Amino acid sequence: MGLARDLHSTLVSPLADNPIKPEPDFDLPSCYKFPSQRLQPGYLSKFKEETLFYMFYSMPGDEAQLVAADELSVRGWWFHRRYKLWMLHAPNTAVQKSARGERGSYLIFDINQWEIVQKADLEIMYEDIEGAPRLPRNAKVQQAPPPPGGVTGPPQGQAAGAVLTPLLCSRSSLRPPGVILEEGAAPKRKREEPGGKGGGKGGKPVPKEEAEALARREAAKQRVAQRTAAGFGYL
């Protein structure tokens, strides 16, 4: 345009009425330029159980879901694959055990009421219990106790290095059946995927920020797939 100065710092658009505020002229201190640390299993030991349940159910397919499941297992919770719920033995109650399962009273985290409820006279089959994640932990960090039935790895009949079928791949798959809890969840919202010409919605190109977010998400999915191939059954 024949100007000797840059317009990117003040020009929003040729159709904008007012210019944007000028960028502050200062240098960022070098102490601010540190990469963010990766989420580690031991970091979640200070979180409340409600926070861990939120991470598990609101981040399906994410690495944070696996780390939250690991911390819940350390605290004595175990995941029921058929009911898609976390549970543990109710205190001061008797449990009738057999070779294939057990019957008794259990504490269950109700995702509809978002609280821990107690269910009595409930039969649990050991084959429906998900094994605890085998995340690498420091020697000083507590390890997860084995769930009922002694399931500590992949289900029976499956090799330790086999790729496990994803159990929690979407929010709809996390909804429990009516056997235990009443269905009261709101209708699931259809997720819109980028598509069309140019990779955007309606044929529009994807913005740079969104493209970078998608790239990070795909990288996280690849890390989860690698963990799944190593024998993790939650993702």
XYZ file of C-alpha atoms in Angstrom:
235
model
C 0.000 0.000 0.000
C 3.034 2.251 -0.188
C 3.477 2.566 3.581
C 6.804 2.307 5.373
C 5.317 0.714 8.488
C 3.580 -2.562 9.299
C -0.191 -2.663 9.533
C -0.593 -6.050 11.231
C -0.330 -4.538 14.727
C -3.209 -2.066 14.303
C -5.302 -3.116 11.286
C -8.159 -5.490 12.073
C -9.934 -5.414 8.725
C -10.560 -2.924 5.913
C -14.195 -2.929 7.070
C -13.436 -2.265 10.760
C -14.432 1.129 12.172
C -11.729 1.327 14.843
C -8.167 0.015 14.929
C -7.153 -2.528 17.521
C -5.071 -1.552 20.509
C -1.366 -1.469 19.663
C 0.733 -4.367 20.845
C 2.825 -3.557 23.943
C 6.474 -3.077 23.136
C 8.340 -5.224 25.653
C 10.469 -8.346 25.732
C 9.209 -11.508 27.394
C 11.611 -12.619 30.164
C 13.475 -15.816 29.417
C 12.219 -17.361 32.685
C 8.719 -17.504 31.153
C 9.842 -19.614 28.216
C 9.562 -23.085 29.709
C 7.685 -26.000 28.134
C 4.664 -27.260 30.052
C 5.145 -30.474 31.988
C 3.296 -33.619 30.968
C 0.554 -34.953 33.208
C 1.945 -37.666 35.487
C 0.000 -40.231 37.554
C 1.393 -38.949 40.857
C 0.095 -35.417 40.242
C -3.514 -36.533 40.744
C -2.994 -37.848 44.269
C -4.088 -34.462 45.680
C -7.286 -34.320 43.610
C -10.696 -35.091 45.066
C -12.519 -38.150 43.761
C -15.195 -35.951 42.197
C -12.502 -34.240 40.127
C -11.114 -37.594 39.019
C -14.572 -38.784 37.960
C -15.046 -35.561 35.998
C -11.755 -36.115 34.187
C -12.639 -39.714 33.408
C -16.132 -39.120 32.024
C -15.564 -35.737 30.326
C -12.357 -36.640 28.472
C -13.099 -39.898 26.610
C -10.206 -41.138 24.516
C -7.780 -38.676 26.098
C -4.609 -39.481 28.012
C -6.051 -37.653 31.034
C -8.824 -40.252 31.209
C -6.274 -43.026 31.556
C -4.336 -41.193 34.272
C -7.572 -40.489 36.189
C -8.508 -44.178 35.952
C -5.109 -45.093 37.342
C -5.538 -42.815 40.368
C -9.063 -44.120 41.027
C -7.695 -47.670 40.963
C -5.059 -46.694 43.515
C -7.848 -45.475 45.803
C -9.611 -48.835 45.634
C -12.174 -48.108 42.901
C -12.647 -50.529 39.998
C -14.434 -50.085 36.695
C -17.345 -52.287 35.573
C -17.144 -52.664 31.810
C -20.796 -53.618 31.239
C -22.324 -50.946 33.479
C -19.641 -48.347 32.574
C -19.469 -47.335 36.250
C -16.899 -47.067 39.012
C -17.627 -48.990 42.214
C -16.101 -50.422 45.368
C -17.206 -52.547 48.317
C -19.465 -50.792 50.812
C -17.828 -50.654 54.253
C -19.009 -52.981 57.036
C -20.981 -55.224 54.657
C -20.693 -58.941 53.929
C -19.770 -60.206 50.466
C -20.715 -63.648 49.145
C -17.942 -64.787 46.811
C -17.857 -67.584 44.256
C -15.442 -68.731 41.587
C -16.960 -66.469 38.913
C -18.237 -63.491 40.888
C -19.635 -62.125 44.103
C -22.788 -60.580 45.569
C -23.045 -57.821 48.146
C -23.420 -54.081 48.732
C -21.340 -51.639 46.707
C -20.678 -47.925 46.522
C -21.267 -46.697 42.970
C -20.585 -43.298 41.476
C -23.881 -42.263 39.850
C -23.044 -40.055 36.875
C -26.663 -38.862 36.592
C -26.894 -37.603 40.177
C -23.128 -36.945 40.284
C -22.705 -38.489 43.700
C -21.744 -41.766 45.340
C -24.735 -44.027 46.060
C -24.983 -47.450 47.686
C -26.562 -50.437 45.932
C -27.406 -53.563 47.931
C -27.718 -57.199 46.821
C -25.856 -56.597 43.561
C -24.184 -59.451 41.697
C -20.824 -58.721 40.074
C -19.062 -61.067 37.661
C -15.282 -60.940 37.714
C -15.069 -61.102 33.922
C -16.870 -57.730 33.717
C -14.294 -55.946 35.883
C -11.649 -53.934 34.055
C -8.063 -54.494 35.118
C -6.173 -51.634 36.721
C -3.965 -49.585 34.343
C -0.285 -50.418 34.432
C 1.102 -46.896 34.235
C 4.769 -46.329 35.098
C 5.020 -45.043 38.650
C 7.732 -43.863 40.955
C 8.739 -46.298 43.678
C 7.433 -43.860 46.301
C 4.002 -43.621 44.668
C 1.368 -46.088 45.809
C 0.484 -48.834 43.359
C -3.102 -49.747 42.512
C -4.473 -52.723 44.495
C -5.894 -55.622 42.463
C -9.673 -55.398 41.845
C -12.067 -58.200 42.882
C -11.223 -61.432 41.140
C -7.544 -60.550 40.901
C -7.799 -58.945 37.447
C -4.610 -56.932 37.002
C -4.088 -56.947 33.237
C -5.919 -57.752 29.998
C -9.059 -59.936 30.150
C -8.661 -63.696 30.204
C -7.824 -65.259 26.879
C -6.091 -62.118 25.599
C -2.345 -61.700 25.317
C -0.654 -58.984 27.317
C 0.648 -57.304 24.159
C -2.582 -57.514 22.186
C -4.464 -54.397 21.147
C -7.541 -54.122 23.350
C -10.877 -52.976 22.001
C -11.555 -49.347 22.991
C -14.175 -49.398 25.742
C -14.736 -45.677 26.249
C -14.531 -44.123 22.837
C -17.421 -41.665 23.174
C -19.606 -39.970 25.749
C -22.641 -42.001 24.666
C -20.844 -45.247 25.522
C -20.292 -43.987 29.076
C -23.999 -43.860 29.852
C -24.996 -46.688 32.223
C -27.859 -49.067 31.381
C -31.099 -49.024 33.358
C -30.109 -52.138 35.292
C -28.431 -50.054 37.981
C -29.326 -46.426 37.428
C -32.318 -44.758 35.886
C -31.740 -43.170 32.538
C -32.030 -39.409 32.996
C -29.237 -38.080 30.855
C -29.954 -35.409 28.284
C -29.985 -36.415 24.619
C -26.499 -36.620 23.289
C -25.401 -33.822 20.999
C -24.060 -34.775 17.622
C -20.459 -33.779 17.260
C -19.596 -31.771 14.192
C -16.465 -32.838 12.387
C -14.458 -30.578 10.114
C -15.111 -31.399 6.505
C -15.723 -30.017 3.088
C -13.370 -28.352 0.673
C -10.260 -26.943 2.295
C -10.717 -28.949 5.487
C -13.170 -26.521 7.125
C -16.907 -26.448 7.703
C -18.959 -25.460 4.703
C -15.893 -25.360 2.450
C -14.037 -22.729 4.528
C -10.341 -23.250 5.313
C -9.461 -24.302 8.840
C -7.902 -21.466 10.905
C -4.323 -21.905 12.012
C -5.238 -22.192 15.709
C -7.836 -24.878 15.006
C -5.438 -26.785 12.755
C -2.801 -26.770 15.486
C -5.379 -27.962 18.039
C -6.397 -30.805 15.718
C -2.752 -31.754 15.247
C -2.219 -31.884 19.006
C -5.365 -33.958 19.403
C -4.204 -36.445 16.776
C -0.806 -36.677 18.482
C -2.548 -37.417 21.789
C -4.639 -40.126 20.102
C -1.468 -41.718 18.757
C 0.034 -41.772 22.263
C -3.155 -43.360 23.578
C -3.032 -45.967 20.801
C 0.530 -46.818 21.764
C -0.523 -47.230 25.391
C -3.454 -49.400 24.291
C -1.110 -51.653 22.324
C 0.973 -52.046 25.465
C -1.967 -53.607 27.295
C -4.083 -50.768 28.751
C -7.776 -51.680 28.633
C -9.398 -48.326 29.425
C -8.761 -46.613 26.108
